XYZ file of C-alpha atoms in Angstrom:
502
model
C 4.322 -5.520 3.522
C 6.355 -6.752 0.505
C 6.591 -10.256 -0.911
C 8.437 -12.223 -3.282
C 8.592 -10.850 -6.933
C 6.068 -12.349 -9.738
C 3.222 -14.623 -9.085
C 4.450 -17.642 -7.335
C 0.748 -18.141 -6.373
C 0.051 -19.104 -9.653
C 3.041 -20.840 -11.264
C 4.448 -22.794 -7.657
C 1.451 -24.208 -5.897
C 1.537 -28.075 -7.178
C -0.967 -29.154 -9.199
C -3.037 -31.719 -7.185
C -4.438 -33.118 -10.052
C -1.185 -34.639 -11.630
C 0.163 -35.567 -8.181
C 0.217 -39.337 -6.962
C -2.421 -40.046 -4.471
C -0.551 -43.084 -2.655
C 2.915 -43.379 -1.621
C 3.141 -47.008 -3.262
C 2.364 -44.935 -6.517
C 5.285 -42.943 -6.630
C 8.270 -44.738 -8.360
C 11.398 -45.329 -7.343
C 12.697 -43.134 -10.200
C 10.630 -40.331 -9.453
C 11.591 -40.512 -5.644
C 15.409 -40.164 -6.665
C 14.606 -37.450 -9.031
C 12.498 -35.392 -6.307
C 15.369 -35.629 -4.274
C 17.910 -34.474 -6.623
C 15.774 -30.882 -7.635
C 14.939 -30.801 -3.601
C 19.209 -30.364 -3.264
C 18.930 -27.762 -6.437
C 16.348 -26.260 -4.337
C 18.650 -26.087 -1.447
C 21.442 -24.269 -3.253
C 18.672 -21.596 -4.210
C 18.076 -21.044 -1.305
C 21.595 -21.003 0.422
C 22.024 -18.083 -2.293
C 18.868 -16.419 -1.008
C 17.191 -16.919 -4.272
C 13.773 -18.227 -2.531
C 11.455 -17.681 -5.889
C 13.235 -20.226 -7.713
C 13.727 -22.402 -4.584
C 10.179 -22.474 -4.164
C 9.728 -23.210 -7.633
C 12.169 -26.218 -7.211
C 10.295 -27.189 -4.147
C 7.215 -27.687 -5.734
C 8.381 -29.423 -8.650
C 10.010 -31.835 -6.211
C 6.537 -32.096 -4.878
C 4.723 -33.291 -7.853
C 6.814 -36.238 -8.246
C 6.737 -36.913 -4.491
C 4.292 -35.284 -2.066
C 5.026 -37.888 0.605
C 8.132 -36.601 1.956
C 7.319 -33.754 5.313
C 10.931 -32.144 4.233
C 9.981 -30.671 1.376
C 6.889 -29.176 2.583
C 9.130 -27.988 5.431
C 11.687 -26.666 3.155
C 9.281 -24.762 1.222
C 7.689 -23.577 4.181
C 11.200 -21.794 4.995
C 11.329 -20.362 2.073
C 7.571 -18.739 2.042
C 8.627 -17.108 5.412
C 11.237 -15.511 3.399
C 9.429 -14.222 1.161
C 6.775 -13.289 3.363
C 3.950 -15.396 2.016
C 3.002 -16.413 5.483
C -0.319 -17.863 4.804
C 1.486 -20.521 1.702
C 3.960 -21.020 4.974
C 1.689 -22.091 7.353
C -0.005 -24.106 4.931
C 2.981 -25.845 4.155
C 4.039 -26.366 7.510
C 0.716 -28.192 8.513
C 1.170 -30.714 5.770
C 4.518 -31.642 6.718
C 3.185 -32.459 10.229
C -0.064 -34.541 8.463
C 2.758 -36.364 7.084
C 5.211 -36.652 9.988
C 4.056 -35.184 13.414
C 7.627 -35.846 14.470
C 9.178 -33.352 11.976
C 9.893 -30.789 14.601
C 10.898 -27.967 12.126
C 7.599 -27.868 10.584
C 6.608 -26.871 14.062
C 9.165 -24.036 13.985
C 8.086 -23.114 10.821
C 4.285 -22.688 11.846
C 5.254 -20.894 14.407
C 7.335 -18.581 12.821
C 4.554 -17.537 10.445
C 2.204 -17.543 13.145
C 5.139 -14.904 14.763
C 4.884 -12.834 11.996
C 1.232 -12.096 11.657
C 1.199 -11.420 15.210
C -0.787 -14.381 16.441
C 1.800 -14.905 19.520
C -0.603 -17.699 21.373
C -0.712 -19.655 17.929
C 2.920 -19.725 17.813
C 3.345 -20.703 21.517
C 1.765 -23.897 21.356
C 4.086 -25.247 18.558
C 7.011 -23.732 20.486
C 5.410 -26.046 23.466
C 5.020 -28.835 21.334
C 8.677 -29.021 20.753
C 9.875 -28.568 24.030
C 7.584 -31.305 25.300
C 9.063 -33.553 22.642
C 12.729 -32.481 23.208
C 12.836 -30.995 26.928
C 16.704 -31.025 26.995
C 16.952 -29.050 23.634
C 18.181 -25.490 24.638
C 17.441 -23.976 21.180
C 14.129 -25.100 21.730
C 13.243 -23.968 25.064
C 14.710 -20.156 24.208
C 12.539 -19.925 21.288
C 9.965 -21.200 23.408
C 10.681 -18.518 26.529
C 10.948 -15.917 23.684
C 7.546 -16.295 22.632
C 6.383 -16.570 26.203
C 7.539 -13.217 27.084
C 5.660 -11.517 23.731
C 2.411 -13.170 25.443
C 2.894 -12.352 28.867
C 4.015 -8.477 28.067
C 1.339 -7.973 25.746
C -0.974 -9.415 28.727
C 0.812 -6.835 30.965
C 0.290 -3.998 28.659
C -3.654 -4.779 28.071
C -4.285 -5.242 31.782
C -2.862 -1.894 32.384
C -4.007 -0.093 29.197
C -6.278 2.565 30.247
C -9.830 2.850 29.855
C -10.547 6.050 30.333
C -11.194 6.950 26.704
C -7.998 9.699 27.179
C -5.161 9.193 24.473
C -1.345 10.001 25.263
C -1.765 12.741 22.370
C -4.196 14.561 24.813
C -2.486 14.245 28.371
C 1.249 14.655 26.970
C 2.674 17.601 28.673
C 4.938 18.752 25.874
C 5.749 22.150 27.702
C 7.798 20.251 30.234
C 9.924 18.482 27.565
C 13.217 20.298 27.431
C 15.430 20.713 24.725
C 19.303 20.571 25.634
C 21.228 23.824 25.426
C 23.996 22.266 22.906
C 21.331 20.834 20.243
C 22.277 22.353 16.856
C 19.534 21.323 14.146
C 16.523 22.870 13.055
C 13.628 24.476 15.489
C 9.418 25.225 15.111
C 9.156 28.131 14.881
C 6.245 28.834 17.709
C 5.516 24.912 17.601
C 4.934 25.250 13.813
C 6.563 23.374 10.898
C 8.505 25.754 8.153
C 9.656 25.387 4.931
C 13.092 26.260 6.267
C 12.418 23.542 8.755
C 11.890 20.842 6.581
C 14.733 21.827 4.592
C 17.099 21.851 7.648
C 15.306 18.608 8.830
C 15.960 17.017 5.436
C 20.044 17.965 5.936
C 20.011 16.778 10.191
C 18.395 13.430 9.539
C 20.948 12.830 6.353
C 23.754 13.335 8.633
C 22.173 11.354 11.033
C 21.438 13.997 13.990
C 18.531 13.622 16.130
C 15.553 15.896 16.639
C 14.375 16.878 19.855
C 11.837 14.544 21.945
C 9.694 17.764 21.954
C 9.719 18.637 18.760
C 8.673 14.746 17.517
C 5.786 15.037 20.320
C 4.697 18.390 18.643
C 4.521 16.874 15.495
C 2.594 13.887 16.059
C 0.398 15.481 17.871
C -0.206 17.794 14.942
C -0.327 15.134 12.943
C -2.822 12.963 14.697
C -5.183 16.347 14.770
C -4.955 16.722 10.797
C -5.400 12.902 10.277
C -8.749 12.380 12.893
C -10.087 15.618 10.768
C -10.101 13.307 7.342
C -12.577 10.409 6.353
C -11.179 7.068 5.750
C -11.279 7.659 2.083
C -9.789 11.004 1.160
C -11.158 12.399 -1.872
C -7.968 14.071 -4.497
C -8.854 17.066 -6.952
C -6.081 17.147 -9.266
C -6.606 20.357 -11.855
C -6.020 19.943 -15.866
C -2.226 19.613 -16.456
C -0.820 19.895 -13.236
C 1.594 17.091 -11.930
C 0.701 14.183 -9.330
C 2.815 11.655 -7.750
C 1.800 8.383 -6.035
C 4.735 6.488 -4.297
C 4.753 3.278 -2.872
C 6.078 1.163 0.399
C 9.414 3.497 1.807
C 10.202 0.975 4.473
C 12.546 2.846 6.497
C 14.674 3.590 3.511
C 15.384 7.036 4.302
C 18.360 7.636 1.720
C 16.144 6.132 -0.839
C 13.089 8.579 0.025
C 15.256 11.209 -0.616
C 16.691 10.144 -4.242
C 12.638 10.469 -4.946
C 12.818 14.266 -3.473
C 16.085 14.614 -5.929
C 14.826 13.192 -8.857
C 10.929 14.073 -8.670
C 11.356 17.163 -6.553
C 10.793 18.028 -2.901
C 6.885 18.448 -2.332
C 5.017 21.859 -2.490
C 1.837 22.775 -3.840
C 2.581 22.728 -6.944
C 4.371 19.207 -6.761
C 2.010 17.261 -4.215
C 2.703 13.840 -3.355
C 0.776 10.929 -2.232
C 2.734 8.106 -0.210
C 0.832 4.585 -0.076
C 1.468 3.336 2.993
C 4.233 0.832 4.883
C 6.720 4.487 5.926
C 8.334 2.151 8.280
C 9.637 -0.940 9.278
C 12.426 -2.907 8.019
C 15.079 -0.252 6.786
C 16.546 1.006 9.954
C 15.966 4.923 9.114
C 12.044 4.773 10.181
C 11.750 7.385 12.111
C 13.660 9.706 9.749
C 11.385 8.407 7.243
C 8.039 8.643 9.189
C 8.853 12.132 10.661
C 9.955 13.624 7.056
C 6.591 12.577 6.003
C 4.566 13.855 8.618
C 6.764 17.378 8.325
C 5.571 17.625 4.677
C 1.808 16.699 5.675
C 1.744 19.594 8.430
C 3.552 21.845 5.934
C 0.945 20.999 2.740
C -2.061 19.454 4.161
C -3.924 20.189 1.285
C -1.283 18.858 -1.376
C 0.951 15.980 0.456
C -1.519 12.712 1.523
C -0.660 9.745 3.522
C -2.072 6.368 3.567
C -1.859 3.783 5.950
C -0.046 0.319 5.060
C -0.395 -3.165 6.786
C 2.555 -2.304 8.558
C 1.417 1.065 10.394
C 0.538 -1.462 12.707
C 1.036 -2.622 16.308
C 1.906 -6.066 15.958
C 4.157 -5.639 12.830
C 6.116 -2.319 14.561
C 7.233 -4.920 17.493
C 8.399 -7.627 15.445
C 9.902 -6.056 12.429
C 12.040 -2.865 13.986
C 9.976 0.112 14.169
C 9.242 -0.190 17.638
C 12.875 -1.170 18.766
C 13.447 1.684 16.420
C 11.926 4.464 18.469
C 12.733 3.050 21.972
C 16.570 3.105 21.005
C 16.115 7.037 19.789
C 13.502 7.658 22.208
C 11.136 6.050 24.421
C 8.460 3.775 24.773
C 5.979 6.242 25.545
C 6.681 7.810 21.953
C 5.773 4.489 20.314
C 2.335 4.733 21.899
C 2.014 8.374 20.793
C 3.084 6.832 16.802
C 0.387 4.155 17.364
C -2.171 6.757 18.009
C -1.097 8.643 14.933
C -1.086 5.442 12.380
C -4.532 4.264 13.871
C -5.808 7.486 12.237
C -4.176 7.379 9.154
C -6.497 7.124 6.127
C -7.142 3.894 4.242
C -7.443 4.847 0.800
C -7.774 7.798 -1.617
C -9.610 8.456 -4.737
C -7.869 10.842 -6.906
C -10.515 13.007 -9.407
C -12.978 10.270 -9.027
C -11.341 8.190 -11.249
C -8.643 6.270 -9.473
C -8.492 4.661 -5.928
C -5.464 4.191 -4.409
C -4.739 2.152 -1.285
C -1.977 -0.035 0.197
C -3.018 -3.473 -0.384
C -6.399 -4.605 -2.430
C -9.715 -5.468 -3.025
C -12.228 -7.415 -1.404
C -13.994 -10.497 -0.564
C -17.208 -9.715 -2.060
C -18.298 -7.724 -4.866
C -20.208 -5.314 -3.139
C -18.175 -2.943 -1.600
C -18.412 0.673 -2.517
C -16.309 4.144 -2.368
C -18.928 5.140 0.322
C -18.595 1.833 2.217
C -14.907 2.744 2.355
C -15.386 6.323 3.708
C -17.462 4.853 6.601
C -15.066 2.212 7.697
C -14.151 2.828 11.178
C -10.588 2.939 11.222
C -9.290 3.967 14.791
C -7.555 0.974 16.033
C -5.481 -1.994 14.888
C -6.156 -3.995 12.020
C -8.611 -6.855 12.525
C -8.012 -10.295 10.697
C -11.012 -9.526 8.332
C -13.335 -7.370 6.362
C -12.913 -4.043 4.490
C -10.149 -2.550 6.684
C -8.343 -5.599 6.612
C -8.526 -6.218 2.875
C -7.406 -2.638 2.094
C -4.098 -2.962 4.004
C -3.335 -6.763 3.144
C -4.682 -8.056 -0.092
C -3.324 -9.066 -3.276
C -4.009 -9.458 -7.046
C -3.532 -12.717 -8.620
C -3.406 -13.747 -12.010
C -6.539 -15.905 -12.224
C -10.011 -14.915 -12.237
C -11.725 -15.177 -9.127
C -10.415 -15.155 -5.404
C -8.221 -17.508 -3.190
C -7.085 -17.117 0.239
C -4.524 -15.048 0.720
C -0.415 -15.920 0.881
C -0.034 -13.796 3.381
C -2.252 -15.581 5.824
C -4.332 -12.428 5.971
C -6.236 -10.662 3.467
C -7.791 -12.004 0.287
C -6.005 -12.840 -3.457
C -8.643 -11.283 -5.985
C -8.414 -11.842 -9.612
C -8.814 -9.490 -13.023
C -12.969 -10.427 -13.032
C -12.945 -9.022 -9.211
C -11.101 -5.966 -10.394
C -13.614 -5.080 -13.256
C -16.614 -5.544 -11.094
C -15.364 -2.662 -8.573
C -14.342 -0.605 -11.175
C -17.708 -0.771 -12.704
C -19.947 -0.175 -9.861
C -18.066 2.384 -8.504
C -17.305 4.349 -11.781
C -13.897 3.978 -11.667
C -10.790 3.552 -14.379
C -8.218 1.812 -12.456
C -6.847 1.037 -8.924
C -3.386 1.716 -7.797
C -1.951 -0.120 -4.715
C 2.071 -1.118 -3.338
C 2.453 -3.693 -0.721
C 4.615 -6.440 -2.908
C 8.297 -5.907 -4.353
C 8.551 -5.841 -8.133
C 11.597 -5.836 -10.309
C 11.201 -2.643 -12.078
C 9.724 -1.187 -8.792
C 6.115 -1.703 -10.651
C 3.619 -3.871 -12.274
C 1.069 -3.515 -14.302
C -1.806 -6.446 -13.826
C -5.430 -7.182 -14.978
C -5.355 -5.568 -18.210
C -3.762 -2.695 -16.834
C -6.315 -1.715 -14.297
C -4.581 -2.748 -11.455
C -1.083 -1.304 -10.801
C 1.161 -2.030 -8.418
C 4.044 0.689 -7.479
C 6.960 -0.491 -4.653
C 9.360 2.807 -4.307
C 11.747 0.910 -1.828
C 14.804 -0.202 -4.288
C 17.048 -3.249 -3.508
C 14.781 -3.795 -0.402
C 16.007 -4.732 2.886
C 19.563 -4.366 0.722
C 19.197 -7.948 -0.287
C 16.139 -7.988 -3.084
C 17.938 -6.349 -5.986
C 14.935 -4.982 -6.980
C 14.737 -1.207 -8.278
C 11.759 1.171 -6.582
C 9.383 3.098 -8.834
C 7.025 6.578 -8.324
C 4.077 7.389 -10.793
C 3.442 10.653 -12.380
C -0.225 11.654 -13.588
C -1.645 15.098 -14.535
C -5.063 16.084 -13.804
C -6.200 16.302 -17.767
C -4.042 12.742 -18.091
C -4.406 10.126 -15.375
C -2.411 7.514 -17.704
C 0.077 6.728 -15.270
C 3.682 7.156 -16.045
C 6.782 5.067 -14.317
C 9.677 6.402 -13.081
C 12.002 4.025 -12.191
C 15.080 3.929 -10.010
C 18.055 2.468 -8.451
C 19.242 2.046 -4.485
C 21.581 4.971 -3.340
C 24.401 4.187 -0.506
C 23.519 4.678 2.960
C 25.123 4.422 6.241
C 26.849 1.722 7.425
C 22.875 0.390 9.489
C 21.975 -2.439 8.455
C 18.197 -3.586 7.781
C 15.990 -5.039 10.484
C 18.635 -3.559 12.915
C 15.932 -2.802 15.274
C 13.610 -5.839 14.317
C 12.384 -8.015 17.572
C 15.291 -10.039 18.764
C 13.243 -13.484 18.114
C 14.000 -12.911 14.473
C 17.995 -13.769 15.139
C 16.648 -17.088 16.614
C 16.151 -18.648 13.458
C-alpha cells in the first residue's frame, strides 16, 4: 500500500511541548491565525495536495489544539494519504474534544474500513445513526458497512473445514474455451515463450484470457510457490544483471513500459517484483496474470513477493475482487487468494540484500532464519513477523514508533543498522510507499524504497522506478520513468462501492 510522499510522521506531527494545555491560554490572535491557516489547508485539500494540507492543519493545531474540526480535517487528509493509523488517532482526538462532532465518527469508521476492521467501523456508523436517525446519508453508510459484516460472517460460516482447497478440487477440464476465441493458447496446458509474448499483446488490446487458462496458470503457480520457503535466497552471478521492481498496483501499461525500457524477463534478464501487484489500478488481472506467466516460464529467474495488498481484505476494498468478479467469477477470487497466501514474504540476494514489501520489526532479535520459518499460508495477522514484513515503514528519527498506517511499525536508522549487523547484510530494499522519483534512500543509504507505479492512481504525479544491480557490484542503480497512457478506465473502477460514499 502506498502512502503520502515524504516523511510526514516526522515533519507534521504537532509538537506537544509547544502547544497550550488550557483553552484559556489560547489568545484571540492565535485563534484567529489558526482559523486562517485551517482555511489555507482546506484549499490545499480541495486541490488534492494532501501533504501540504496536513502540514497546514498541523500548524493550526499547534496554535489552537482545542478545535475538533482541525483534527477531523487532518484525519480526512490522512485517510487520503493512506495513513490510517494517524487518521484513527486524529478522529478520536476530535471526538474527545467534541463527542457530537459527527464527521469524526465517519473518519474513524473509514479508517477502520480501510484496515478491514469492519465491526469497529460499524459501531461508529451506528453511533451516527442513533444521533441522527432520519439522516439518509448516515443510514446508507451504516447499511453498506453492515452488509459487508454480514457477508463476511456468512462466508465464514459456509467455509469448508475439510482442509480441501479450490486448487485441488476445481475441474479445469470441464471448462470450455469458446470457439471464437482468437487469443494466445497454452501448449498442452503449459506456458511457453510464444504464449507469454502473445498474452502481452492480447492484454494490450484489452482482450480477455479464457477462464480455463487462468485457472491452469493459477493452479500451477500455487504449486510452484508452495515449494518455496517464506524467505527465498537468490544467487546473482558475477557481472549478471538483476532488476528489482516495487508496487505495480494494476497499472498494466506502466508494467509493459518497464519491460520496454529494461527488457522482457528471461533467464539472462531476471526480475524480482516486490509485492502489491493488484488493487487501485483497474488492470490488476492483466498485471497478475502476466507476472504469474513469467514465473511459470522462468521459475528460477523470476521472483514475486507478497505485498500487503495480496490479501483478502485489501482486495475486497480496493478493487481486485471487484475486477475479478467483473471479468470472471467469484470462484476465481478464491483461487487468487489461495495463490496469494503462498507468495514468499521476502527474498535475500547474494546473502547481502534483504528485499521485503514493507519493512523491519518491532524487536531487534529477528533473524533471516526466523523469516524463513514464518508460516504464511494465511491472511496477514495484525502483529508479528509476517505483518511487519508486509506493513512496516522507515522513519528518519531513531527508535520505533506506532505505524501511521495503524498496522506494522515505524523503524529508525538505528533499528536498520542493528538488523543488518545481526544478519550480516549490506542493506534492505522495500517498497510500499509512493516516492517522487520512484525511489528514496534512507538510513544512510541502508534502507531503500522502490515504487514502480508512476502517477499512482492517475493523481499523484510521481515517477516510477526500478533498481538494477549486478552479482559482483551490489550497488543499486536507479532508473526513474514517467507514466504512459492507458485505456480510459479510471483507477478504483472496481473498488468497493463504499468508497463512493465519502
